[in-house]
Amino acid sequence: MKKTKSDSKQKQIWRNLRRALRYLKPYWHFELVALFCAIVTAFLALVSPWVNKLIIDDVIINKDAKMLWIACLIFVVSAALEAIFSTLRGYLFTYIGERAVIDMRHQLFGHLQQLSLAFFNKEKTGKLMSIFTNDVPAMQGLYTSTLVDFITDTLRFIVTMGVMLKIDWQLTLLALPVLPLFGVALKLFSKPVREVSRKVQDKSAEISENLQESISGAREVKAFTQERNEINRLLNIFRQLLGLRVKQSILHSSSGGIAELTAVSGVMFVLWYGGMKAINGAMQMGVLIAFVNYLGTLFNPIGRYMELNNRIQGAMGAAERVFEFLNTVPEISDKANAVALPPVRGCVQFENVHFAYEKDNDVLTGINFEVDSGEMIAFVGPSGSGKTTLVNLIPRFFDPTFGRILIDGYDLKDVKMQSLRQQISVVFQDSFLFGTTVRENIRFGKRDATDEEVTTAAQAANAHEFIMQLPKGYDTEVGERGVKLSGGQKQRLSIARTILRNPKILILDEATSALDSESELLVKEALEKLMEGRTSFVIAHRLSTVLRADRIVVLNDSEISEVGSHEELLAKDEIYRKLYEVQLGGMIQSAAPREEVNGSQEATL
């Protein structure tokens, strides 16, 4: 059983290596040129020992000055050519490797964009960031220096072995018995190096996670005076990483030491046997010196294989994490035969919809209702009753576990998500702004919008006036997550980009609940313009917003308990009336006119 598990792990490593190397496939023509340069470099590296042999055995003994000049010229020319081809080889392999890494990052980011919201709810931001900032760079060396060294050293080994066999096959065979020791050392160190490398990557990801949390929660850290605890928490992780790095270094050094000792043993045998032959006159001194030089050329690549193996195992530790991420299957994706959703009127239908984030724990149960085009629906209910979950099903942020949702008769699962979401916009309670300009944040709703369209949208959202008061107007940087703007200003920019998008279906998820009265009034005016002629789903605690709805849907215990207008629901004297009475705090007349509660009141549902 243990053997089977080990074999399975080894197969997975080879699969990961092959998968990693597939990123090089588009650049095969560059690889051929680089390989040619590597072959030329391998042959040129053999010229120097041969020139040394020529000078010792022929030039010096025969006192041939002309041959000395020729030997020196050969030496200089070969060294120059080796430098040229080596530089070209290094450039090409580096270019290929960098292109492969760009392709990998492109695939990773593309895959990240395809994953559903459920994935982001489960995974930590720091962990995902670490894949890009730690794991990909750890694999980068595989495509550049590691690949270059492996190919070059392998070619040098093959060519040098051929030359050595031609010079003296007996001496060559004497050196060969030490080669299996390199193989044993490689096998001995591969697993522990790979495992500790994986732990290093995991610990680096943990550091990224904690740093991201600490930075994002800087306000809470300072408010609760937890600076020292945060420092100690990170310091503890840094120390754990240090321990892993030390262990990694010990493994690398030990493998290098074994390689060096093995190489010295081989050279020792050759020197002893070759020296005896030279003493007995059976071998020229120049030949022996050249052979020893070639032996060094032979053992150097083998010794470097230990270091290359360490690099490869380190890259495979990172590759495991990268490919685990790429193997993540999006929970929501287009069917193979999905069609583009044509422009819709905005009729929405829920048919016996059930939903659960976790198995056997339904958040929504048996949801049935229809919405006509242009109708405004308000959702109310106790906290945790499933209001936000319900509206998140409309743009397919999540899929029902049972039942179906239709828009203009199209089942959402039968249409392409992009064509669906292009006709829906969501305004959240805390809208996200990107750390760029006001203009670009509004243009996020429509990338090809003109400056005039951006300005018109801002005016409709009651945002133009405050934008013009900013230092650079529409070209003002808003800071990370819009930190330079107030909550009301951020909401109005969010509404402006929604207006620019011009959706047929609108979802407002407590869009005004966190605003002060003045900001709320401006945002509400903008929202009223936005909702005109659009099918709107509103989650709101403000009574004034709920009163304007065509129908109110009351959710309780994961089910729809009531549906009707404000007056109808008050007359039923059930959950809605109780919520209304508790949060308004007073005597309620069952047919209270809408004008009695205006936008400035703080009554909530």
XYZ file of C-alpha atoms in Angstrom:
605
model
C 0.000 0.000 0.000
C 2.834 2.354 0.930
C 4.653 1.453 -2.285
C 1.509 2.100 -4.344
C 1.050 5.527 -2.745
C 4.698 6.375 -3.411
C 4.415 5.245 -7.044
C 1.263 7.308 -7.485
C 3.020 10.369 -6.074
C 5.967 9.832 -8.420
C 3.634 9.570 -11.416
C 1.941 12.793 -10.350
C 5.326 14.535 -10.218
C 6.145 13.415 -13.746
C 2.705 14.541 -14.919
C 3.279 17.945 -13.349
C 6.712 18.199 -14.985
C 5.326 17.311 -18.410
C 2.483 19.763 -17.902
C 4.923 22.491 -16.896
C 7.086 21.862 -19.959
C 4.053 22.080 -22.274
C 4.166 25.848 -21.841
C 7.329 25.750 -23.995
C 5.584 24.109 -26.956
C 4.540 27.324 -28.780
C 8.198 28.369 -28.982
C 9.653 25.191 -30.492
C 11.338 27.088 -33.373
C 13.273 29.200 -30.868
C 14.091 26.019 -28.963
C 15.654 24.471 -32.078
C 17.965 27.455 -32.544
C 18.818 27.456 -28.837
C 19.496 23.711 -28.985
C 21.842 24.204 -31.953
C 23.721 26.861 -29.973
C 23.943 24.478 -27.012
C 25.387 21.719 -29.218
C 27.985 24.071 -30.697
C 28.890 25.286 -27.205
C 29.276 21.696 -25.994
C 31.760 20.888 -28.776
C 33.685 24.142 -28.369
C 34.130 23.426 -24.650
C 36.246 20.402 -25.648
C 38.767 22.430 -27.632
C 40.689 23.811 -24.637
C 41.843 20.438 -23.178
C 42.855 19.300 -26.679
C 44.929 22.506 -27.189
C 46.630 21.903 -23.821
C 47.531 18.387 -24.917
C 48.842 19.714 -28.233
C 51.091 22.286 -26.540
C 52.537 19.803 -24.007
C 53.081 16.798 -26.279
C 53.881 18.470 -29.602
C 54.756 22.149 -29.319
C 57.054 22.082 -26.260
C 58.759 18.768 -27.016
C 59.326 19.638 -30.699
C 59.996 23.329 -29.945
C 57.630 24.249 -32.760
C 56.988 28.023 -32.496
C 54.719 28.059 -35.535
C 52.511 25.370 -34.046
C 52.407 27.359 -30.790
C 50.953 30.357 -32.635
C 48.397 28.091 -34.317
C 47.462 26.482 -30.986
C 47.028 29.889 -29.335
C 44.930 31.113 -32.269
C 42.700 28.028 -32.055
C 42.338 28.597 -28.314
C 41.298 32.259 -28.726
C 38.931 31.627 -31.646
C 37.214 28.701 -29.893
C 36.828 30.747 -26.697
C 35.330 33.669 -28.653
C 32.914 31.407 -30.530
C 31.939 29.658 -27.316
C 31.178 33.041 -25.708
C 29.055 34.127 -28.705
C 27.030 30.913 -28.945
C 26.715 30.669 -25.168
C 25.320 34.222 -25.001
C 22.866 33.534 -27.825
C 21.829 30.255 -26.204
C 21.252 31.971 -22.860
C 19.252 34.785 -24.482
C 17.006 32.390 -26.403
C 16.317 30.114 -23.457
C 15.624 33.113 -21.224
C 13.244 34.581 -23.821
C 11.460 31.237 -24.173
C 11.214 30.869 -20.409
C 9.878 34.379 -19.847
C 7.279 33.903 -22.578
C 6.224 30.606 -20.986
C 5.814 32.333 -17.610
C 3.713 35.096 -19.198
C 1.502 32.417 -20.771
C 1.188 30.662 -17.412
C 0.231 33.875 -15.607
C -2.258 34.646 -18.373
C -3.841 31.210 -17.973
C -3.874 31.515 -14.186
C -5.555 34.921 -14.241
C -8.018 33.798 -16.904
C -8.898 30.768 -14.787
C -9.246 32.996 -11.726
C -11.813 35.123 -13.575
C -13.823 32.024 -14.530
C -14.193 30.724 -10.974
C -17.505 31.261 -9.221
C -18.164 33.391 -6.156
C -18.407 30.253 -4.015
C -14.698 29.642 -4.621
C -13.746 33.153 -3.488
C -15.947 32.786 -0.419
C -13.937 29.704 0.603
C -10.377 30.680 -0.371
C -8.253 33.343 1.266
C -7.093 36.265 -0.863
C -3.517 35.972 0.414
C -3.331 32.331 -0.643
C -4.448 33.174 -4.172
C -2.023 36.090 -4.330
C 0.798 33.763 -3.261
C 0.265 31.577 -6.315
C 1.112 34.549 -8.533
C 3.803 36.134 -6.360
C 5.565 33.063 -4.919
C 4.724 29.885 -6.837
C 5.023 31.173 -10.400
C 8.446 32.804 -9.745
C 9.549 29.516 -8.137
C 8.687 27.761 -11.404
C 10.255 30.497 -13.526
C 13.788 29.166 -13.009
C 12.666 25.847 -14.477
C 12.155 27.519 -17.847
C 15.258 29.702 -17.801
C 18.452 28.726 -15.967
C 17.469 25.152 -15.053
C 16.460 24.223 -18.588
C 19.549 25.882 -20.078
C 21.904 24.149 -17.668
C 20.241 20.760 -18.036
C 20.383 20.720 -21.838
C 23.904 22.152 -21.995
C 25.269 19.811 -19.329
C 23.630 16.770 -20.912
C 25.135 17.561 -24.315
C 28.553 18.180 -22.772
C 28.334 14.865 -20.923
C 27.523 12.928 -24.102
C 30.162 14.623 -26.262
C 32.832 14.437 -23.552
C 32.120 10.757 -22.946
C 32.653 10.061 -26.644
C 35.980 11.934 -26.699
C 37.199 10.186 -23.531
C 36.369 6.745 -24.918
C 38.350 7.605 -28.037
C 41.381 8.841 -26.027
C 41.541 5.879 -23.623
C 38.599 3.552 -23.151
C 40.245 1.800 -20.184
C 40.633 5.035 -18.210
C 37.068 5.957 -19.117
C 35.677 2.653 -17.852
C 37.653 3.128 -14.631
C 35.822 6.410 -14.014
C 32.353 5.060 -14.811
C 31.723 2.997 -11.616
C 31.236 6.214 -9.600
C 28.395 7.385 -11.866
C 25.695 5.189 -10.236
C 26.503 6.906 -6.942
C 25.204 10.152 -8.458
C 21.967 8.365 -9.339
C 21.600 7.024 -5.801
C 22.193 10.496 -4.367
C 19.627 12.009 -6.748
C 16.980 9.505 -5.677
C 17.917 9.887 -2.015
C 17.511 13.681 -1.967
C 14.660 14.195 -4.469
C 11.747 13.437 -2.148
C 12.907 15.385 0.947
C 13.915 18.383 -1.201
C 10.545 18.397 -2.956
C 8.609 18.014 0.305
C 10.449 20.784 2.130
C 10.106 23.002 -0.965
C 6.342 22.456 -0.909
C 6.284 23.371 2.790
C 8.285 26.522 2.032
C 5.713 27.526 -0.609
C 2.825 26.778 1.764
C 4.433 28.819 4.534
C 5.108 31.683 2.115
C 1.429 31.585 1.175
C 0.518 31.712 4.871
C 2.649 34.838 5.238
C 0.853 36.435 2.277
C -2.517 35.527 3.796
C -1.661 37.050 7.168
C -0.114 40.177 5.655
C -3.180 40.719 3.494
C -5.502 40.320 6.480
C -3.395 42.601 8.662
C -3.280 45.333 6.008
C -6.996 45.051 5.183
C -7.862 45.096 8.874
C -5.478 47.933 9.779
C -8.330 50.037 11.187
C -9.487 47.243 13.513
C -5.906 46.443 14.548
C -5.357 50.035 15.641
C -8.801 50.432 17.181
C -8.248 47.412 19.434
C -4.518 48.165 19.992
C -3.471 44.794 18.589
C -0.309 45.992 16.813
C 2.040 44.014 19.072
C -0.015 40.821 18.761
C -0.067 41.159 14.977
C 3.714 41.639 14.914
C 4.241 38.574 17.118
C 1.873 36.491 15.017
C 3.756 37.323 11.813
C 7.116 36.916 13.539
C 6.160 33.393 14.589
C 5.373 32.475 10.977
C 8.629 34.082 9.804
C 10.517 31.894 12.278
C 8.765 28.794 10.988
C 9.730 29.764 7.442
C 13.315 30.322 8.587
C 13.430 26.777 9.963
C 12.199 25.389 6.653
C 14.686 27.505 4.689
C 17.550 26.229 6.874
C 16.422 22.642 6.334
C 16.205 23.304 2.597
C 19.720 24.772 2.601
C 21.114 21.777 4.512
C 19.614 19.382 1.977
C 21.038 21.398 -0.926
C 24.493 21.604 0.668
C 24.526 17.913 1.570
C 23.601 16.828 -1.940
C 26.281 19.124 -3.370
C 28.871 17.729 -0.961
C 28.075 14.147 -1.946
C 28.365 15.075 -5.621
C 31.747 16.708 -5.002
C 33.043 13.703 -3.051
C 31.890 11.301 -5.745
C 33.578 13.342 -8.478
C 36.852 13.515 -6.520
C 36.771 9.723 -6.086
C 36.486 9.246 -9.836
C 39.325 11.677 -10.541
C 41.492 9.944 -7.933
C 41.151 6.543 -9.630
C 41.928 8.042 -13.029
C 44.959 9.960 -11.746
C 46.332 6.854 -10.084
C 45.883 4.575 -13.082
C 46.787 7.207 -15.681
C 49.778 8.361 -13.651
C 51.098 4.813 -13.509
C 50.726 4.509 -17.275
C 52.566 7.819 -17.798
C 55.358 6.757 -15.443
C 55.731 3.512 -17.365
C 55.757 5.402 -20.669
C 52.463 3.926 -21.838
C 50.765 7.340 -21.995
C 51.947 10.813 -22.926
C 51.750 13.435 -20.196
C 49.694 15.759 -22.413
C 47.162 13.009 -23.031
C 46.822 12.370 -19.285
C 46.346 16.083 -18.547
C 43.797 16.407 -21.357
C 41.973 13.307 -20.099
C 41.796 14.672 -16.548
C 40.455 17.963 -17.937
C 37.840 16.056 -19.911
C 37.003 14.066 -16.799
C 36.340 17.349 -14.994
C 34.133 18.400 -17.906
C 32.310 15.062 -17.556
C 31.830 15.205 -13.784
C 30.933 18.898 -13.616
C 27.573 18.361 -15.372
C 26.860 15.317 -13.220
C 27.670 17.276 -10.095
C 25.455 20.115 -11.294
C 22.657 17.608 -11.814
C 22.391 17.512 -8.027
C 21.819 21.263 -7.942
C 19.538 21.054 -10.975
C 17.577 18.329 -9.226
C 17.199 20.575 -6.191
C 15.888 23.354 -8.432
C 13.541 21.007 -10.276
C 12.156 19.562 -7.040
C 11.655 23.091 -5.719
C 9.816 24.013 -8.903
C 7.687 20.864 -8.624
C 6.698 21.859 -5.087
C 5.414 25.144 -6.510
C 3.920 23.371 -9.547
C 1.751 21.236 -7.260
C 0.117 24.377 -5.894
C -0.207 26.015 -9.312
C -1.800 22.977 -10.946
C -4.046 22.306 -7.956
C -5.442 25.778 -8.568
C -5.743 25.247 -12.337
C -7.492 21.922 -11.698
C -10.199 23.700 -9.701
C -13.399 23.260 -11.682
C -15.714 26.304 -11.712
C -18.926 25.431 -9.909
C -20.836 27.499 -12.440
C -20.014 27.410 -16.142
C -21.711 27.578 -19.516
C -23.226 24.442 -20.986
C -21.622 23.167 -24.165
C -24.786 24.106 -26.092
C -25.506 27.360 -24.226
C -26.954 30.149 -26.360
C -26.508 33.902 -26.135
C -29.379 35.557 -24.300
C -31.012 38.096 -26.645
C -32.016 41.559 -25.355
C -34.632 40.916 -22.682
C -37.776 42.670 -21.496
C -37.000 41.734 -17.897
C -39.649 39.163 -16.982
C -38.252 36.904 -14.242
C -39.727 33.646 -12.987
C -38.678 31.459 -10.023
C -39.962 27.870 -10.222
C -39.693 25.792 -7.034
C -36.177 27.089 -6.345
C -34.135 25.552 -3.538
C -30.620 26.566 -2.574
C -28.034 25.454 -0.011
C -24.450 26.565 0.523
C -23.856 23.275 2.318
C -25.583 19.950 1.769
C -28.812 19.386 3.740
C -28.842 22.971 5.001
C -31.255 24.845 2.740
C -31.078 28.625 2.728
C -33.994 28.871 0.281
C -36.843 26.365 -0.017
C -39.613 26.163 -2.608
C -39.328 29.722 -3.946
C -42.051 30.458 -6.519
C -42.954 33.870 -7.932
C -43.092 35.804 -11.201
C -41.998 39.357 -11.934
C -43.254 41.394 -14.883
C -41.064 43.650 -16.985
C -40.432 46.996 -15.293
C -41.836 45.848 -11.947
C -40.149 46.789 -8.664
C -39.934 44.007 -6.083
C -38.768 44.631 -2.506
C -37.488 41.804 -0.310
C -37.845 42.064 3.454
C -37.386 39.621 6.280
C -35.324 38.871 9.361
C -31.547 38.784 9.092
C -30.405 35.481 7.588
C -33.717 34.773 5.878
C -32.059 34.459 2.449
C -32.745 37.832 0.812
C -29.240 38.421 -0.556
C -28.888 34.766 -1.517
C -32.088 34.960 -3.537
C -31.044 37.969 -5.612
C -27.565 36.457 -6.126
C -29.208 33.621 -8.043
C -30.492 35.987 -10.750
C -27.068 36.850 -12.291
C -25.953 33.234 -11.603
C -23.448 34.102 -8.907
C -24.786 30.797 -7.570
C -27.018 28.116 -9.103
C -30.127 26.678 -7.440
C -29.640 23.216 -6.000
C -33.146 22.428 -7.270
C -35.675 24.177 -9.469
C -34.997 26.800 -12.110
C -35.017 30.529 -12.823
C -36.175 31.952 -16.148
C -35.764 35.350 -17.772
C -38.177 36.003 -20.639
C -38.723 32.240 -20.764
C -35.017 31.344 -20.990
C -33.676 29.018 -18.319
C -30.573 30.734 -16.920
C -28.607 27.492 -17.197
C -29.265 27.370 -20.951
C -27.774 30.779 -21.766
C -24.209 32.064 -21.771
C -23.365 33.775 -18.503
C -21.703 36.750 -20.154
C -24.798 37.518 -22.233
C -26.917 37.185 -19.073
C -24.790 39.400 -16.845
C -24.451 42.065 -19.530
C -28.170 42.751 -19.031
C -28.065 42.813 -15.220
C -26.417 45.254 -12.837
C -25.978 45.080 -9.075
C -25.502 48.007 -6.698
C -24.135 46.682 -3.424
C -24.209 48.192 0.056
C -20.454 48.803 -0.079
C -19.646 49.169 -3.761
C -16.094 48.370 -4.776
C -14.052 51.048 -6.518
C -10.745 50.361 -8.238
C -7.647 52.365 -7.365
C -7.743 54.386 -10.565
C -9.486 57.586 -11.684
C -13.108 58.570 -11.238
C -13.532 58.411 -15.015
C -12.196 54.857 -15.289
C -14.331 53.680 -12.377
C -17.488 54.947 -14.075
C -16.307 53.575 -17.422
C -16.046 50.138 -15.795
C -19.745 49.812 -16.638
C -19.007 50.295 -20.350
C -15.385 50.122 -21.442
C -15.888 51.915 -24.760
C -17.938 54.789 -23.320
C -17.036 58.289 -24.473
C -16.173 61.074 -22.025
C -19.531 62.654 -22.811
C -21.377 59.439 -21.901
C -19.405 59.215 -18.651
C -20.345 62.784 -17.735
C -24.018 62.211 -18.599
C -24.111 59.101 -16.401
C -22.471 60.991 -13.531
C -25.028 63.798 -13.819
C -27.891 61.294 -13.732
C -26.351 59.746 -10.600
C -26.062 63.125 -8.819
C -22.282 62.683 -8.882
C -21.131 65.333 -11.364
C -21.164 68.199 -8.861
C -18.888 66.572 -6.274
C -16.637 65.154 -9.011
C -15.979 68.645 -10.365
C -14.934 69.748 -6.870
C -12.210 67.077 -6.719
C -8.589 68.209 -7.398
C -8.489 66.806 -10.948
C -12.177 66.313 -11.571
C -12.870 63.104 -13.459
C -9.141 62.328 -13.586
C -8.763 62.276 -9.791
C -7.376 59.035 -8.363
C -9.856 57.606 -5.840
C -7.319 55.506 -3.905
C -7.465 51.818 -3.074
C -11.112 50.692 -2.807
C -12.118 54.376 -3.143
C -10.643 55.312 0.225
C -10.438 59.013 -0.732
C -14.211 59.262 -1.170
C -17.114 59.188 1.280
C -19.631 56.345 1.345
C -22.258 58.422 -0.454
C -19.789 59.506 -3.140
C -18.739 55.903 -3.758
C -22.370 54.821 -4.077
C -23.111 57.562 -6.601
C -20.124 56.501 -8.715
C -21.402 52.936 -8.535
C -24.823 54.113 -9.694
C -23.213 56.147 -12.494
C -21.433 53.112 -13.921
C -24.680 51.140 -13.636
C -26.518 53.866 -15.578
C -23.751 53.743 -18.178
C -24.215 49.989 -18.484
C -27.966 50.532 -19.080
C -29.158 47.144 -17.764
C -32.690 45.842 -18.167
C -32.644 44.148 -14.755
C -31.419 45.928 -11.642
C -30.511 44.530 -8.222
C -30.094 46.881 -5.245
C -28.652 45.134 -2.202
C -29.133 47.543 0.726
C -27.643 50.285 -1.439
C -28.484 53.099 1.014
C -28.366 51.406 4.428
C -24.899 52.693 5.420
C -25.367 56.342 4.388
C -26.122 59.507 6.321
C -29.384 61.342 5.628
C -27.934 63.872 3.169
C -26.045 61.265 1.168
C -29.037 58.937 1.286
C -31.308 61.563 -0.243
C -28.922 62.155 -3.165
C -28.421 58.426 -3.710
C -32.158 57.744 -3.553
C -32.852 60.395 -6.175
C -30.238 58.744 -8.392
C -31.699 55.287 -7.757
C -35.200 56.452 -8.654
C -33.916 57.633 -12.038
C -32.016 54.378 -12.428
C -35.042 52.158 -11.719
C -37.333 53.867 -14.224
C -38.419 51.351 -16.862
C -36.276 48.565 -15.397
C -37.161 45.365 -13.583
C -35.800 46.050 -10.115
C -35.119 43.803 -7.142
C -34.527 45.754 -3.948
C -33.276 44.632 -0.561
C -33.825 47.555 1.768
C -34.311 48.266 5.436
C -35.472 51.835 4.815
C -39.268 51.996 4.966
C -39.522 54.701 2.316
C -37.824 52.438 -0.240
C -40.054 49.466 0.538
C -43.222 51.573 0.237
C -42.440 52.450 -3.383
C -42.284 48.793 -4.432
C -44.997 47.347 -6.659
C -44.878 44.209 -4.538
C -43.153 43.225 -1.313
C -41.858 39.663 -0.854
C -41.439 38.619 2.781
C -38.895 35.867 3.462
C -38.829 33.887 6.691
C -37.178 30.564 7.586
C -35.873 30.174 4.000
C -39.372 30.430 2.485
C -41.645 33.090 1.043
C -44.222 33.721 3.749
C -46.066 36.699 2.265
C -46.349 38.620 -1.011
C -48.300 41.820 -1.595
C -48.331 45.590 -1.429
C -47.588 47.497 1.767
C -51.280 47.953 2.581
C -52.145 44.330 1.793
C -49.396 42.978 4.024
C -50.318 45.266 6.913
C -53.903 44.065 6.643
C -52.794 40.423 6.970
C -51.350 41.149 10.417
C -48.540 38.611 9.990
C -44.701 38.797 9.797
C -44.509 41.989 7.722
C -46.775 43.882 10.105
C -44.710 42.713 13.093
C -41.469 43.846 11.433
C -43.110 47.142 10.550
C -44.396 47.752 14.069
C -41.156 46.786 15.796
C -38.943 48.932 13.578
C -41.252 51.890 13.164
C -42.212 51.864 16.839
C -45.787 53.136 17.064
C -49.422 52.527 16.324
C -49.946 51.399 12.742
C -52.998 52.107 10.715
C -53.595 49.244 8.345
C -54.136 51.534 5.366
C -51.419 54.114 6.057
C -50.848 56.275 2.957
C -47.370 56.248 1.474
C -46.914 59.970 1.969
C -46.862 59.526 5.758
C -43.333 58.172 5.647
C -40.869 60.234 3.680
C -37.259 59.721 2.693
C -35.846 61.541 5.703
C -37.338 59.182 8.297
C -35.165 56.495 9.835
C -37.874 53.817 9.956
C -36.423 50.517 8.761
C -37.467 46.984 7.859
